[in-house]
Structures are given as structure tokens and as C-alpha cells.
Tab-separated table of C-alpha atoms in Angstrom:
chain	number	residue	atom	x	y	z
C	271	UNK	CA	239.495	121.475	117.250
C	272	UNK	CA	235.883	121.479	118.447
C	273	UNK	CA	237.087	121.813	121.557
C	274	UNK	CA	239.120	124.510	121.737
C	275	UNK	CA	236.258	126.667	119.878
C	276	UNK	CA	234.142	125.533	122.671
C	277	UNK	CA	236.582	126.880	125.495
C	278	UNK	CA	236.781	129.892	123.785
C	279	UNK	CA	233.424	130.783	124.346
C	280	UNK	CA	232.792	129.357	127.378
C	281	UNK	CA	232.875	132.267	130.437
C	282	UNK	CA	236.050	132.840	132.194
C	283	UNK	CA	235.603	131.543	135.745
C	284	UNK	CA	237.178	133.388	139.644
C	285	UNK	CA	236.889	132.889	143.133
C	286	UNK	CA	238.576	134.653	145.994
C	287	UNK	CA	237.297	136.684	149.245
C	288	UNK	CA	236.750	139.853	150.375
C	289	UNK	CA	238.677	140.076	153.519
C	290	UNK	CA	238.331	142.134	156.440
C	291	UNK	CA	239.854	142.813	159.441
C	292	UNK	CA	238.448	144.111	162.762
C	293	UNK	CA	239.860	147.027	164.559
C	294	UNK	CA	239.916	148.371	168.004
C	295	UNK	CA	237.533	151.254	167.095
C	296	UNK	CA	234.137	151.101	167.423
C	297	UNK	CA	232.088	149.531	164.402
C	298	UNK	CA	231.306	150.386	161.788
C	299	UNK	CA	234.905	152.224	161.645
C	300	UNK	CA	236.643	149.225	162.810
C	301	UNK	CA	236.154	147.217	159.400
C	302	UNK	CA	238.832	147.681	156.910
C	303	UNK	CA	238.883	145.553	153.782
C	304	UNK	CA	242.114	144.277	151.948
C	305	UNK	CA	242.164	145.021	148.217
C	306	UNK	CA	245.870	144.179	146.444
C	307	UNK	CA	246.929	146.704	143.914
C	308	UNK	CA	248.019	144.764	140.196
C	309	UNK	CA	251.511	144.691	138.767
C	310	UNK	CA	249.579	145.034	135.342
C	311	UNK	CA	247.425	146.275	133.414
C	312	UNK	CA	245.840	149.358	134.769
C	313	UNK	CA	247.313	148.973	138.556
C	314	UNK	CA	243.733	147.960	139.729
C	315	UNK	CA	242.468	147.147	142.959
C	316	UNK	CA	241.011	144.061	143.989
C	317	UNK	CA	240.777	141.723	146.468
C	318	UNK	CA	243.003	138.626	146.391
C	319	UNK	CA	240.890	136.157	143.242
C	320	UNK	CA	242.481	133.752	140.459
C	321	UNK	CA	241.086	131.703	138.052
C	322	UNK	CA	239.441	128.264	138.128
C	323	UNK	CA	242.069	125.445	137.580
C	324	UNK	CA	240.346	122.453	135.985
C	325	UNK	CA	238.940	119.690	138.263
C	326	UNK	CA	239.257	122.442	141.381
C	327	UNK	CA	236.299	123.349	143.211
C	328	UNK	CA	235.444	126.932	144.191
C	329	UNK	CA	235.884	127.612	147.112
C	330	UNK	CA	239.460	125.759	146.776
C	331	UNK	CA	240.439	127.914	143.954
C	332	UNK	CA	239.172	131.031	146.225
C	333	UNK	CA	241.285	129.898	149.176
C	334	UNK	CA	244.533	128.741	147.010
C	335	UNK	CA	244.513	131.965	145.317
C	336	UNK	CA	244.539	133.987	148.338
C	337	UNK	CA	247.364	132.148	149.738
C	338	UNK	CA	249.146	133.010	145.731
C	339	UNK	CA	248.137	136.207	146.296
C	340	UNK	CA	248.268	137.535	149.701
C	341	UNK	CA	250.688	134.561	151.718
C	342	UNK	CA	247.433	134.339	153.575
C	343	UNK	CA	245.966	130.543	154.403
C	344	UNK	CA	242.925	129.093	155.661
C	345	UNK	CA	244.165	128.917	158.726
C	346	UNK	CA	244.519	132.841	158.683
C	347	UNK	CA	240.367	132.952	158.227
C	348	UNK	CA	237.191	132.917	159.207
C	349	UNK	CA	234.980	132.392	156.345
C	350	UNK	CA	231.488	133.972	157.170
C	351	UNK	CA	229.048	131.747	156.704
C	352	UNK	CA	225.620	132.872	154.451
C	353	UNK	CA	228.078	135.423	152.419
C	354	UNK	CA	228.314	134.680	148.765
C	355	UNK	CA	228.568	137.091	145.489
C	356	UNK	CA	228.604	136.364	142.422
C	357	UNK	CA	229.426	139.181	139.965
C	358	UNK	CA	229.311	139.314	136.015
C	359	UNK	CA	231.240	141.266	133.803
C	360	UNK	CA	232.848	141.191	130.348
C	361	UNK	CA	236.728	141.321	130.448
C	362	UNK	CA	238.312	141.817	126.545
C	363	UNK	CA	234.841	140.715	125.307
C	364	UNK	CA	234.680	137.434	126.669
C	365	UNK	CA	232.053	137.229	129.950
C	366	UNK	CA	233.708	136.741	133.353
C	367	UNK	CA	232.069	135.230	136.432
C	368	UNK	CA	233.481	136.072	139.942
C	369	UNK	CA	232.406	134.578	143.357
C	370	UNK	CA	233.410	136.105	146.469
C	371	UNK	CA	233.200	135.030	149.573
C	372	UNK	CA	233.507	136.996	152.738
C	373	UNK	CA	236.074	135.834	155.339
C	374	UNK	CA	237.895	137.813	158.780
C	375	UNK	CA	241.195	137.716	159.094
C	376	UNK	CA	241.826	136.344	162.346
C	377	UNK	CA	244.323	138.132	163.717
C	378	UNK	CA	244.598	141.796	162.423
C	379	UNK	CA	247.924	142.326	162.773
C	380	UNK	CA	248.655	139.404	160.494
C	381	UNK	CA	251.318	140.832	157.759
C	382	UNK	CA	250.136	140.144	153.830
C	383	UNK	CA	252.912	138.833	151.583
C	384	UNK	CA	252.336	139.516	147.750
C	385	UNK	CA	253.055	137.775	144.390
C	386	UNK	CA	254.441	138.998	141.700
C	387	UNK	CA	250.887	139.759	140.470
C	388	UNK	CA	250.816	142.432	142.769
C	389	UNK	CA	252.808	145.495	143.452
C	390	UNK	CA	251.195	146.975	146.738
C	391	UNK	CA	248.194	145.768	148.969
C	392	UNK	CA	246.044	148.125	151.449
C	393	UNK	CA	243.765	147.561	154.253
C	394	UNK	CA	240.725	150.377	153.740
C	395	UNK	CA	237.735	151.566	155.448
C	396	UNK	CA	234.603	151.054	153.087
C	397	UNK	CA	234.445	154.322	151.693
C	398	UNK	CA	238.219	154.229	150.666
C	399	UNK	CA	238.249	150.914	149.640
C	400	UNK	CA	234.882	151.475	147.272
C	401	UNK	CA	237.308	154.169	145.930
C	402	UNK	CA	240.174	152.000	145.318
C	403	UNK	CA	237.527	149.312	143.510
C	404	UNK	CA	236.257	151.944	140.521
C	405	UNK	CA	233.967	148.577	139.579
C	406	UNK	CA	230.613	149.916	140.536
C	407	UNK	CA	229.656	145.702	140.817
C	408	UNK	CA	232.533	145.541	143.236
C	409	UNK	CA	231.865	148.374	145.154
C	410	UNK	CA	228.017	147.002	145.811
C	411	UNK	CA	229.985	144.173	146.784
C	412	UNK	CA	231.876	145.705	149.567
C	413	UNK	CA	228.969	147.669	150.222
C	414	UNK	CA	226.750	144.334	150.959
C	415	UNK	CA	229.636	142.984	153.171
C	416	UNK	CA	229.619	145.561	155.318
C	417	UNK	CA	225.893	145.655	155.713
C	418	UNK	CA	225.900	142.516	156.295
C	419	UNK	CA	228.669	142.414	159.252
C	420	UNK	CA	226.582	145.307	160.628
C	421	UNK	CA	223.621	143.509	161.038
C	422	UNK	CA	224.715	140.599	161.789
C	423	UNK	CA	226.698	142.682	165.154
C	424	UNK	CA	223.574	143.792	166.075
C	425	UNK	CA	221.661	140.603	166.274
């Protein structure tokens, strides 16, 4: 019984990745971001996360949910090294932590394949996709990604 109080409590736990792809425009135009619409709830948009299974690691649970979420695998990215986030939030009273990390699609045309967790997926250009996001932590999330990718183009 102890225990179960004590998992009550504890904070829920996420990983996934922002992903991006690379167009043939010229930057900064040619990042778009993927964020997967919900098949609950509110219909949110967010990029592809899950929940921490117990015994998995991070950055496992970030790459086997995006594969859940979006058919995509690691082999389908490029994580970006030196990119992590780590947002807080409260979700039906109970604190939530989220990691993200940042990761290219390697080939843009690549086609995403949803769950049944999600009803529609879009690839957006920052300002859209801070639109689509409403979560002023996420949007300062895809805010920092992109500032990041542009400096790191011009170095």
C-alpha cells in the first residue's frame, strides 16, 4: 500500500524529440518541425513523446515512442548532439517532466505513419508550428531549436 501512495505522488515522467526536417529553401525557411495532432483530449499538438516504462532509459523511451508514434526509427535520425530540454508542467494536478531532444530527419521526404494516439501529423515552419503548440514552454522550446540550428549553420 505504501507503495502505491508513493507512485502517486511521484512526477509523471516523457521523452521524445522535436524533429525537423530540412528543405530546399534557404534557411531559416527551410526548417519545418513535425508536431502530431491527438486523437484525445483537446486534439493537441505535440511532437511525437510517451511515457517512461519502468527499467527504460530516456533516451530509449524517447526513441521507442517516436517509432509508436510517428513509424519513424532511429535509423530515420540524426540526433543533434548538445540539444536537450527539459520542461515542467502540471497535467490533472500531478507535475509532469518532459525531455526533448532534437533530432533531423534524414531524409525529408520520409512519410510519417501514426498510432492510434494520433489523428493527423504536420510538418510546420516555426512560426506555425509555435501556433499549433499553444504551450508557451513548448513554444520556447521550438524557439531554442531553431536558434540553435541557426547558429550552429553559421559556425
Amino acid at each position: 500500500m505504501c507503495s502505491t501512495v508513493q507512485t502517486d505522488v511521484m512526477a509523471l515522467r516523457a521523452c521524445g524529440f522535436i524533429i525537423f526536417r530540412r528543405l530546399t529553401q534557404a534557411p531559416p525557411d527551410s526548417i519545418e518541425y513535425l508536431l502530431l495532432q491527438t486523437s484525445y483530449g483537446e486534439h493537441h499538438w505535440t511532437p511525437p513523446k510517451g511515457h517512461v516504462d519502468p527499467g527504460e532509459d530516456d533516451l530509449t523511451t524517447a526513441l521507442r515512442e517516436t517509432r509508436e508514434e510517428a513509424g519513424l526509427g532511429e535509423e530515420h535520425l540524426c540526433i543533434v548532439k548538445n540539444f536537450l530540454k527539459e520542461l515542467h508542467y502540471q497535467v490533472h494536478g500531478k507535475d509532469k517532466t518532459v525531455l526533448y531532444w532534437l533530432a533531423e530527419l534524414r531524409d525529408p521526404a520520409m512519410s510519417v505513419t501514426l498510432s492510434e494516439e494520433h489523428q493527423d501529423y504536420r510538418w510546420a515552419r516555426l512560426d506555425e508550428a509555435c501556433t499549433l503548440a499553444r504551450y508557451q514552454d513548448l513554444q520556447e522550446t521550438l524557439r531554442d531549436a531553431q536558434h540553435y540550428l541557426e547558429a550552429s549553420e553559421k559556425q
